[in-house]
Amino acid sequence: MSAKRGRFVTFEGGEGAGKSTQIRLLAAWLAERGVEARMTREPGGTPGAERIRSLLVEGEAGDWTPMTEALLNYAARREHVARVIEPALAAGQWVLSDRFADSTMAYQGFGHGLGRKAIEALHRAAIGRLVPDLTIVLDIPVREGLARAAARHGREDRYENMATEFHERVRRGFRAIARREQRRCALLDARPAPEALQDEIRRVVARRFARALAR
Ligand code: TMP
């Protein structure tokens, strides 16, 4: 048989939580420990899924019905899992993904009100049983996160233009997911400086994967 299966770590949270910076810092730390980590993102991560991403993050807030949004995200996720995530994990690589299924639960399930059952059914049909080994949920007050995101983004602002109440429901959704799945999820305050937040994330990762990192 080939290498031992890699670990699947996902980063979640509302707009402007600083996920991509934290993923980059974590990948560098893992590399120092001899762990090759593949960084990727959703929606996206393959050429086809990046095309679907453009449909979702550009344009007007009301362009899609909530279920269409959920289906587009799952179409992109199917590509990403089949072509990138599963092959990497099978080859022994770790995968660090900027967003995964919890985003559909929080944004479409809680934010748009599709509900937990509908999203779980989509997940079963499109993906099956793949669940992250660890999920870091970065929590930030909605106004602060939206201000940070606005300072950064160009055309990818479709979600940022949705109502503040929508983003409050998304935030509550992420917190509910983290509460419900405490073994998989670590809920962290995203407001400390990037270096301090990264220290916290490294502590969580070191604890969760003590054996894999102790070589
Ligand atoms: P971001 O990852 O750059 O923040 O942008 C992706 C946007 O898409 C973000 O506003 C969250 C949203 N999104 C969903 O609504 N559902 C999903 O399943 C995913 C992966 C992202």
PDB file of C-alpha atoms and ligand atoms in Angstrom:
ATOM      1  CA  MET A   1       0.000   0.000   0.000  1.00  0.00           C
ATOM      2  CA  SER A   2       1.040   3.623  -0.454  1.00  0.00           C
ATOM      3  CA  ALA A   3       1.640   6.321   2.165  1.00  0.00           C
ATOM      4  CA  LYS A   4      -0.504   6.684   5.273  1.00  0.00           C
ATOM      5  CA  ARG A   5      -3.613   8.738   4.627  1.00  0.00           C
ATOM      6  CA  GLY A   6      -3.186  12.495   5.131  1.00  0.00           C
ATOM      7  CA  ARG A   7      -5.231  14.649   7.486  1.00  0.00           C
ATOM      8  CA  PHE A   8      -8.069  16.896   6.346  1.00  0.00           C
ATOM      9  CA  VAL A   9      -8.224  20.276   8.108  1.00  0.00           C
ATOM     10  CA  THR A  10     -10.833  22.890   7.225  1.00  0.00           C
ATOM     11  CA  PHE A  11     -11.056  26.585   8.127  1.00  0.00           C
ATOM     12  CA  GLU A  12     -14.474  28.177   8.494  1.00  0.00           C
ATOM     13  CA  GLY A  13     -16.004  31.482   9.517  1.00  0.00           C
ATOM     14  CA  GLY A  14     -17.823  34.536   8.262  1.00  0.00           C
ATOM     15  CA  GLU A  15     -16.498  37.288   6.006  1.00  0.00           C
ATOM     16  CA  GLY A  16     -13.157  38.840   6.954  1.00  0.00           C
ATOM     17  CA  ALA A  17     -12.153  36.324   9.628  1.00  0.00           C
ATOM     18  CA  GLY A  18      -8.609  36.010   8.217  1.00  0.00           C
ATOM     19  CA  LYS A  19      -8.743  32.351   7.193  1.00  0.00           C
ATOM     20  CA  SER A  20      -6.339  32.503   4.253  1.00  0.00           C
ATOM     21  CA  THR A  21      -3.545  34.205   6.245  1.00  0.00           C
ATOM     22  CA  GLN A  22      -3.904  31.616   8.993  1.00  0.00           C
ATOM     23  CA  ILE A  23      -3.827  28.724   6.518  1.00  0.00           C
ATOM     24  CA  ARG A  24      -0.601  30.014   4.964  1.00  0.00           C
ATOM     25  CA  LEU A  25       1.058  30.364   8.375  1.00  0.00           C
ATOM     26  CA  LEU A  26      -0.072  26.892   9.412  1.00  0.00           C
ATOM     27  CA  ALA A  27       1.212  25.301   6.179  1.00  0.00           C
ATOM     28  CA  ALA A  28       4.643  26.845   6.818  1.00  0.00           C
ATOM     29  CA  TRP A  29       4.693  25.491  10.378  1.00  0.00           C
ATOM     30  CA  LEU A  30       3.660  22.018   9.184  1.00  0.00           C
ATOM     31  CA  ALA A  31       6.375  22.079   6.505  1.00  0.00           C
ATOM     32  CA  GLU A  32       8.987  22.699   9.231  1.00  0.00           C
ATOM     33  CA  ARG A  33       7.710  19.497  10.834  1.00  0.00           C
ATOM     34  CA  GLY A  34       8.058  17.493   7.623  1.00  0.00           C
ATOM     35  CA  VAL A  35       4.344  17.551   6.787  1.00  0.00           C
ATOM     36  CA  GLU A  36       3.476  18.440   3.220  1.00  0.00           C
ATOM     37  CA  ALA A  37       0.165  20.294   3.222  1.00  0.00           C
ATOM     38  CA  ARG A  38      -1.878  21.178   0.188  1.00  0.00           C
ATOM     39  CA  MET A  39      -3.667  24.529   0.499  1.00  0.00           C
ATOM     40  CA  THR A  40      -6.962  24.876  -1.306  1.00  0.00           C
ATOM     41  CA  ARG A  41     -10.280  26.719  -1.100  1.00  0.00           C
ATOM     42  CA  GLU A  42     -14.022  26.509  -1.670  1.00  0.00           C
ATOM     43  CA  PRO A  43     -15.932  27.226  -3.706  1.00  0.00           C
ATOM     44  CA  GLY A  44     -13.060  26.403  -6.056  1.00  0.00           C
ATOM     45  CA  GLY A  45      -9.895  24.342  -5.926  1.00  0.00           C
ATOM     46  CA  THR A  46     -10.157  22.906  -9.465  1.00  0.00           C
ATOM     47  CA  PRO A  47     -10.474  24.770 -12.791  1.00  0.00           C
ATOM     48  CA  GLY A  48     -14.138  23.751 -13.141  1.00  0.00           C
ATOM     49  CA  ALA A  49     -14.985  24.576  -9.538  1.00  0.00           C
ATOM     50  CA  GLU A  50     -13.289  27.977  -9.892  1.00  0.00           C
ATOM     51  CA  ARG A  51     -15.668  28.680 -12.808  1.00  0.00           C
ATOM     52  CA  ILE A  52     -18.596  27.801 -10.557  1.00  0.00           C
ATOM     53  CA  ARG A  53     -17.058  30.065  -7.882  1.00  0.00           C
ATOM     54  CA  SER A  54     -17.300  33.052 -10.235  1.00  0.00           C
ATOM     55  CA  LEU A  55     -21.048  32.418 -10.657  1.00  0.00           C
ATOM     56  CA  LEU A  56     -21.451  32.448  -6.874  1.00  0.00           C
ATOM     57  CA  VAL A  57     -19.264  35.315  -5.680  1.00  0.00           C
ATOM     58  CA  GLU A  58     -19.762  37.835  -8.496  1.00  0.00           C
ATOM     59  CA  GLY A  59     -23.017  39.527  -9.515  1.00  0.00           C
ATOM     60  CA  GLU A  60     -25.988  40.690  -7.484  1.00  0.00           C
ATOM     61  CA  ALA A  61     -27.110  39.410  -4.076  1.00  0.00           C
ATOM     62  CA  GLY A  62     -30.440  38.161  -5.459  1.00  0.00           C
ATOM     63  CA  ASP A  63     -29.095  36.350  -8.543  1.00  0.00           C
ATOM     64  CA  TRP A  64     -29.754  32.842  -7.207  1.00  0.00           C
ATOM     65  CA  THR A  65     -32.405  31.164  -5.112  1.00  0.00           C
ATOM     66  CA  PRO A  66     -31.012  29.678  -1.867  1.00  0.00           C
ATOM     67  CA  MET A  67     -31.319  26.085  -3.120  1.00  0.00           C
ATOM     68  CA  THR A  68     -29.528  26.955  -6.374  1.00  0.00           C
ATOM     69  CA  GLU A  69     -26.688  28.410  -4.292  1.00  0.00           C
ATOM     70  CA  ALA A  70     -26.505  25.231  -2.244  1.00  0.00           C
ATOM     71  CA  LEU A  71     -26.504  23.067  -5.393  1.00  0.00           C
ATOM     72  CA  LEU A  72     -23.808  25.159  -7.089  1.00  0.00           C
ATOM     73  CA  ASN A  73     -21.639  24.928  -3.986  1.00  0.00           C
ATOM     74  CA  TYR A  74     -22.129  21.175  -3.888  1.00  0.00           C
ATOM     75  CA  ALA A  75     -21.385  20.838  -7.618  1.00  0.00           C
ATOM     76  CA  ALA A  76     -18.106  22.680  -7.030  1.00  0.00           C
ATOM     77  CA  ARG A  77     -17.422  20.594  -3.894  1.00  0.00           C
ATOM     78  CA  ARG A  78     -17.968  17.332  -5.778  1.00  0.00           C
ATOM     79  CA  GLU A  79     -15.272  18.336  -8.286  1.00  0.00           C
ATOM     80  CA  HIS A  80     -12.945  19.472  -5.519  1.00  0.00           C
ATOM     81  CA  VAL A  81     -13.340  16.294  -3.441  1.00  0.00           C
ATOM     82  CA  ALA A  82     -13.043  13.896  -6.375  1.00  0.00           C
ATOM     83  CA  ARG A  83     -10.135  15.567  -8.147  1.00  0.00           C
ATOM     84  CA  VAL A  84      -8.097  17.210  -5.374  1.00  0.00           C
ATOM     85  CA  ILE A  85      -9.016  16.357  -1.778  1.00  0.00           C
ATOM     86  CA  GLU A  86      -9.431  12.569  -1.972  1.00  0.00           C
ATOM     87  CA  PRO A  87      -6.367  11.960  -4.192  1.00  0.00           C
ATOM     88  CA  ALA A  88      -4.191  14.159  -1.947  1.00  0.00           C
ATOM     89  CA  LEU A  89      -5.344  12.451   1.266  1.00  0.00           C
ATOM     90  CA  ALA A  90      -4.870   9.023  -0.320  1.00  0.00           C
ATOM     91  CA  ALA A  91      -1.306   9.997  -1.292  1.00  0.00           C
ATOM     92  CA  GLY A  92      -0.534  10.943   2.318  1.00  0.00           C
ATOM     93  CA  GLN A  93      -0.711  14.714   1.856  1.00  0.00           C
ATOM     94  CA  TRP A  94      -2.483  16.867   4.370  1.00  0.00           C
ATOM     95  CA  VAL A  95      -5.192  19.142   2.953  1.00  0.00           C
ATOM     96  CA  LEU A  96      -5.888  22.596   4.409  1.00  0.00           C
ATOM     97  CA  SER A  97      -9.103  23.933   2.913  1.00  0.00           C
ATOM     98  CA  ASP A  98     -10.349  27.496   3.164  1.00  0.00           C
ATOM     99  CA  ARG A  99     -14.031  26.546   3.687  1.00  0.00           C
ATOM    100  CA  PHE A 100     -15.838  23.230   3.169  1.00  0.00           C
ATOM    101  CA  ALA A 101     -19.278  21.766   3.923  1.00  0.00           C
ATOM    102  CA  ASP A 102     -19.844  23.785   7.125  1.00  0.00           C
ATOM    103  CA  SER A 103     -19.983  26.900   4.949  1.00  0.00           C
ATOM    104  CA  THR A 104     -22.993  25.533   3.062  1.00  0.00           C
ATOM    105  CA  MET A 105     -24.622  24.639   6.382  1.00  0.00           C
ATOM    106  CA  ALA A 106     -23.956  28.123   7.809  1.00  0.00           C
ATOM    107  CA  TYR A 107     -24.654  30.274   4.718  1.00  0.00           C
ATOM    108  CA  GLN A 108     -27.413  28.357   2.929  1.00  0.00           C
ATOM    109  CA  GLY A 109     -28.713  26.240   5.836  1.00  0.00           C
ATOM    110  CA  PHE A 110     -28.790  28.928   8.546  1.00  0.00           C
ATOM    111  CA  GLY A 111     -28.292  32.195   6.618  1.00  0.00           C
ATOM    112  CA  HIS A 112     -30.837  31.523   3.881  1.00  0.00           C
ATOM    113  CA  GLY A 113     -32.945  29.222   6.060  1.00  0.00           C
ATOM    114  CA  LEU A 114     -32.790  25.987   4.036  1.00  0.00           C
ATOM    115  CA  GLY A 115     -32.320  24.086   7.290  1.00  0.00           C
ATOM    116  CA  ARG A 116     -30.022  21.346   8.511  1.00  0.00           C
ATOM    117  CA  LYS A 117     -31.832  18.336   7.037  1.00  0.00           C
ATOM    118  CA  ALA A 118     -31.742  19.657   3.465  1.00  0.00           C
ATOM    119  CA  ILE A 119     -28.018  20.390   3.575  1.00  0.00           C
ATOM    120  CA  GLU A 120     -27.232  17.036   5.203  1.00  0.00           C
ATOM    121  CA  ALA A 121     -29.194  15.269   2.447  1.00  0.00           C
ATOM    122  CA  LEU A 122     -27.241  17.152  -0.232  1.00  0.00           C
ATOM    123  CA  HIS A 123     -23.987  16.241   1.466  1.00  0.00           C
ATOM    124  CA  ARG A 124     -24.851  12.550   1.562  1.00  0.00           C
ATOM    125  CA  ALA A 125     -25.879  12.507  -2.089  1.00  0.00           C
ATOM    126  CA  ALA A 126     -22.979  14.539  -3.500  1.00  0.00           C
ATOM    127  CA  ILE A 127     -20.066  13.697  -1.215  1.00  0.00           C
ATOM    128  CA  GLY A 128     -20.925  10.720   0.976  1.00  0.00           C
ATOM    129  CA  ARG A 129     -19.073  10.276   4.228  1.00  0.00           C
ATOM    130  CA  LEU A 130     -16.042  12.554   3.973  1.00  0.00           C
ATOM    131  CA  VAL A 131     -15.771  14.626   7.172  1.00  0.00           C
ATOM    132  CA  PRO A 132     -12.795  16.835   8.143  1.00  0.00           C
ATOM    133  CA  ASP A 133     -10.443  15.512  10.836  1.00  0.00           C
ATOM    134  CA  LEU A 134     -10.348  19.003  12.329  1.00  0.00           C
ATOM    135  CA  THR A 135     -12.260  22.217  11.657  1.00  0.00           C
ATOM    136  CA  ILE A 136     -11.014  25.588  12.879  1.00  0.00           C
ATOM    137  CA  VAL A 137     -13.972  27.992  13.142  1.00  0.00           C
ATOM    138  CA  LEU A 138     -12.823  31.612  13.264  1.00  0.00           C
ATOM    139  CA  ASP A 139     -15.418  33.790  14.961  1.00  0.00           C
ATOM    140  CA  ILE A 140     -15.625  37.541  14.461  1.00  0.00           C
ATOM    141  CA  PRO A 141     -18.402  40.103  15.072  1.00  0.00           C
ATOM    142  CA  VAL A 142     -20.232  40.685  11.792  1.00  0.00           C
ATOM    143  CA  ARG A 143     -19.504  44.409  11.436  1.00  0.00           C
ATOM    144  CA  GLU A 144     -15.801  43.951  12.070  1.00  0.00           C
ATOM    145  CA  GLY A 145     -15.544  41.091   9.603  1.00  0.00           C
ATOM    146  CA  LEU A 146     -17.455  42.924   6.868  1.00  0.00           C
ATOM    147  CA  ALA A 147     -15.253  46.011   7.310  1.00  0.00           C
ATOM    148  CA  ARG A 148     -12.106  43.889   6.965  1.00  0.00           C
ATOM    149  CA  ALA A 149     -13.503  42.114   3.889  1.00  0.00           C
ATOM    150  CA  ALA A 150     -14.557  45.375   2.223  1.00  0.00           C
ATOM    151  CA  ALA A 151     -11.017  46.707   2.557  1.00  0.00           C
ATOM    152  CA  ARG A 152      -9.758  43.704   0.609  1.00  0.00           C
ATOM    153  CA  HIS A 153     -12.131  42.527  -2.086  1.00  0.00           C
ATOM    154  CA  GLY A 154     -12.674  43.639  -5.662  1.00  0.00           C
ATOM    155  CA  ARG A 155     -15.379  41.876  -7.617  1.00  0.00           C
ATOM    156  CA  GLU A 156     -15.952  39.008  -5.207  1.00  0.00           C
ATOM    157  CA  ASP A 157     -18.454  40.934  -3.119  1.00  0.00           C
ATOM    158  CA  ARG A 158     -21.804  39.258  -3.761  1.00  0.00           C
ATOM    159  CA  TYR A 159     -22.089  37.879  -0.216  1.00  0.00           C
ATOM    160  CA  GLU A 160     -20.660  40.994   1.385  1.00  0.00           C
ATOM    161  CA  ASN A 161     -23.605  42.864  -0.122  1.00  0.00           C
ATOM    162  CA  MET A 162     -26.153  40.689   1.647  1.00  0.00           C
ATOM    163  CA  ALA A 163     -27.949  42.134   4.678  1.00  0.00           C
ATOM    164  CA  THR A 164     -26.233  42.337   8.067  1.00  0.00           C
ATOM    165  CA  GLU A 165     -29.004  40.113   9.493  1.00  0.00           C
ATOM    166  CA  PHE A 166     -28.056  37.423   6.977  1.00  0.00           C
ATOM    167  CA  HIS A 167     -24.457  37.523   8.223  1.00  0.00           C
ATOM    168  CA  GLU A 168     -25.660  37.402  11.849  1.00  0.00           C
ATOM    169  CA  ARG A 169     -27.553  34.182  11.053  1.00  0.00           C
ATOM    170  CA  VAL A 170     -24.421  32.799   9.361  1.00  0.00           C
ATOM    171  CA  ARG A 171     -22.370  33.587  12.462  1.00  0.00           C
ATOM    172  CA  ARG A 172     -24.929  31.908  14.722  1.00  0.00           C
ATOM    173  CA  GLY A 173     -24.844  28.946  12.335  1.00  0.00           C
ATOM    174  CA  PHE A 174     -21.088  28.492  12.643  1.00  0.00           C
ATOM    175  CA  ARG A 175     -21.279  28.754  16.415  1.00  0.00           C
ATOM    176  CA  ALA A 176     -24.085  26.176  16.516  1.00  0.00           C
ATOM    177  CA  ILE A 177     -22.074  23.777  14.326  1.00  0.00           C
ATOM    178  CA  ALA A 178     -19.025  24.144  16.602  1.00  0.00           C
ATOM    179  CA  ARG A 179     -21.174  23.519  19.692  1.00  0.00           C
ATOM    180  CA  ARG A 180     -22.829  20.483  18.151  1.00  0.00           C
ATOM    181  CA  GLU A 181     -19.580  18.896  16.954  1.00  0.00           C
ATOM    182  CA  GLN A 182     -17.103  19.707  19.683  1.00  0.00           C
ATOM    183  CA  ARG A 183     -14.768  16.810  18.928  1.00  0.00           C
ATOM    184  CA  ARG A 184     -14.217  17.956  15.341  1.00  0.00           C
ATOM    185  CA  CYS A 185     -14.420  21.736  15.738  1.00  0.00           C
ATOM    186  CA  ALA A 186     -12.372  24.371  17.576  1.00  0.00           C
ATOM    187  CA  LEU A 187     -14.136  27.739  17.872  1.00  0.00           C
ATOM    188  CA  LEU A 188     -11.554  30.554  18.116  1.00  0.00           C
ATOM    189  CA  ASP A 189     -11.913  34.312  18.530  1.00  0.00           C
ATOM    190  CA  ALA A 190     -10.507  35.773  15.277  1.00  0.00           C
ATOM    191  CA  ARG A 191      -9.861  39.254  16.724  1.00  0.00           C
ATOM    192  CA  PRO A 192      -6.351  38.843  18.197  1.00  0.00           C
ATOM    193  CA  ALA A 193      -3.378  39.806  16.020  1.00  0.00           C
ATOM    194  CA  PRO A 194      -2.586  37.246  13.279  1.00  0.00           C
ATOM    195  CA  GLU A 195       0.516  35.908  15.067  1.00  0.00           C
ATOM    196  CA  ALA A 196      -1.343  35.390  18.349  1.00  0.00           C
ATOM    197  CA  LEU A 197      -4.243  33.694  16.581  1.00  0.00           C
ATOM    198  CA  GLN A 198      -1.786  31.467  14.702  1.00  0.00           C
ATOM    199  CA  ASP A 199      -0.192  30.389  18.013  1.00  0.00           C
ATOM    200  CA  GLU A 200      -3.623  29.359  19.222  1.00  0.00           C
ATOM    201  CA  ILE A 201      -4.300  27.394  16.007  1.00  0.00           C
ATOM    202  CA  ARG A 202      -0.922  25.639  16.242  1.00  0.00           C
ATOM    203  CA  ARG A 203      -1.729  24.592  19.811  1.00  0.00           C
ATOM    204  CA  VAL A 204      -5.030  23.087  18.651  1.00  0.00           C
ATOM    205  CA  VAL A 205      -3.387  21.285  15.716  1.00  0.00           C
ATOM    206  CA  ALA A 206      -0.506  19.970  17.850  1.00  0.00           C
ATOM    207  CA  ARG A 207      -2.956  18.605  20.411  1.00  0.00           C
ATOM    208  CA  ARG A 208      -5.318  17.069  17.848  1.00  0.00           C
ATOM    209  CA  PHE A 209      -2.593  15.385  15.798  1.00  0.00           C
ATOM    210  CA  ALA A 210      -0.042  14.729  18.553  1.00  0.00           C
ATOM    211  CA  ARG A 211       0.907  11.321  17.227  1.00  0.00           C
ATOM    212  CA  ALA A 212       1.152  12.217  13.543  1.00  0.00           C
ATOM    213  CA  LEU A 213       3.337  15.247  14.370  1.00  0.00           C
ATOM    214  CA  ALA A 214       5.603  13.470  16.850  1.00  0.00           C
ATOM    215  CA  ARG A 215       7.831  11.779  14.309  1.00  0.00           C
TER     216      ARG A 215
HETATM  217  P1  TMP B   1     -14.500  33.524   0.597  1.00  0.00           P
HETATM  218  O1  TMP B   1     -14.190  32.117   0.892  1.00  0.00           O
HETATM  219  O2  TMP B   1     -13.504  34.203  -0.215  1.00  0.00           O
HETATM  220  O3  TMP B   1     -14.917  34.262   1.806  1.00  0.00           O
HETATM  221  O4  TMP B   1     -15.763  33.612  -0.405  1.00  0.00           O
HETATM  222  C1  TMP B   1     -16.665  32.637  -0.635  1.00  0.00           C
HETATM  223  C2  TMP B   1     -18.054  33.127  -0.359  1.00  0.00           C
HETATM  224  O5  TMP B   1     -18.960  32.076  -0.644  1.00  0.00           O
HETATM  225  C3  TMP B   1     -18.264  33.514   1.094  1.00  0.00           C
HETATM  226  O6  TMP B   1     -19.089  34.664   1.150  1.00  0.00           O
HETATM  227  C4  TMP B   1     -19.005  32.331   1.651  1.00  0.00           C
HETATM  228  C5  TMP B   1     -19.766  31.797   0.487  1.00  0.00           C
HETATM  229  N1  TMP B   1     -20.024  30.344   0.534  1.00  0.00           N
HETATM  230  C6  TMP B   1     -21.324  29.883   0.667  1.00  0.00           C
HETATM  231  O7  TMP B   1     -22.247  30.676   0.760  1.00  0.00           O
HETATM  232  N2  TMP B   1     -21.549  28.547   0.705  1.00  0.00           N
HETATM  233  C7  TMP B   1     -20.551  27.608   0.592  1.00  0.00           C
HETATM  234  O8  TMP B   1     -20.795  26.402   0.624  1.00  0.00           O
HETATM  235  C8  TMP B   1     -19.191  28.112   0.445  1.00  0.00           C
HETATM  236  C9  TMP B   1     -18.062  27.137   0.316  1.00  0.00           C
HETATM  237  C10 TMP B   1     -18.985  29.478   0.418  1.00  0.00           C
END
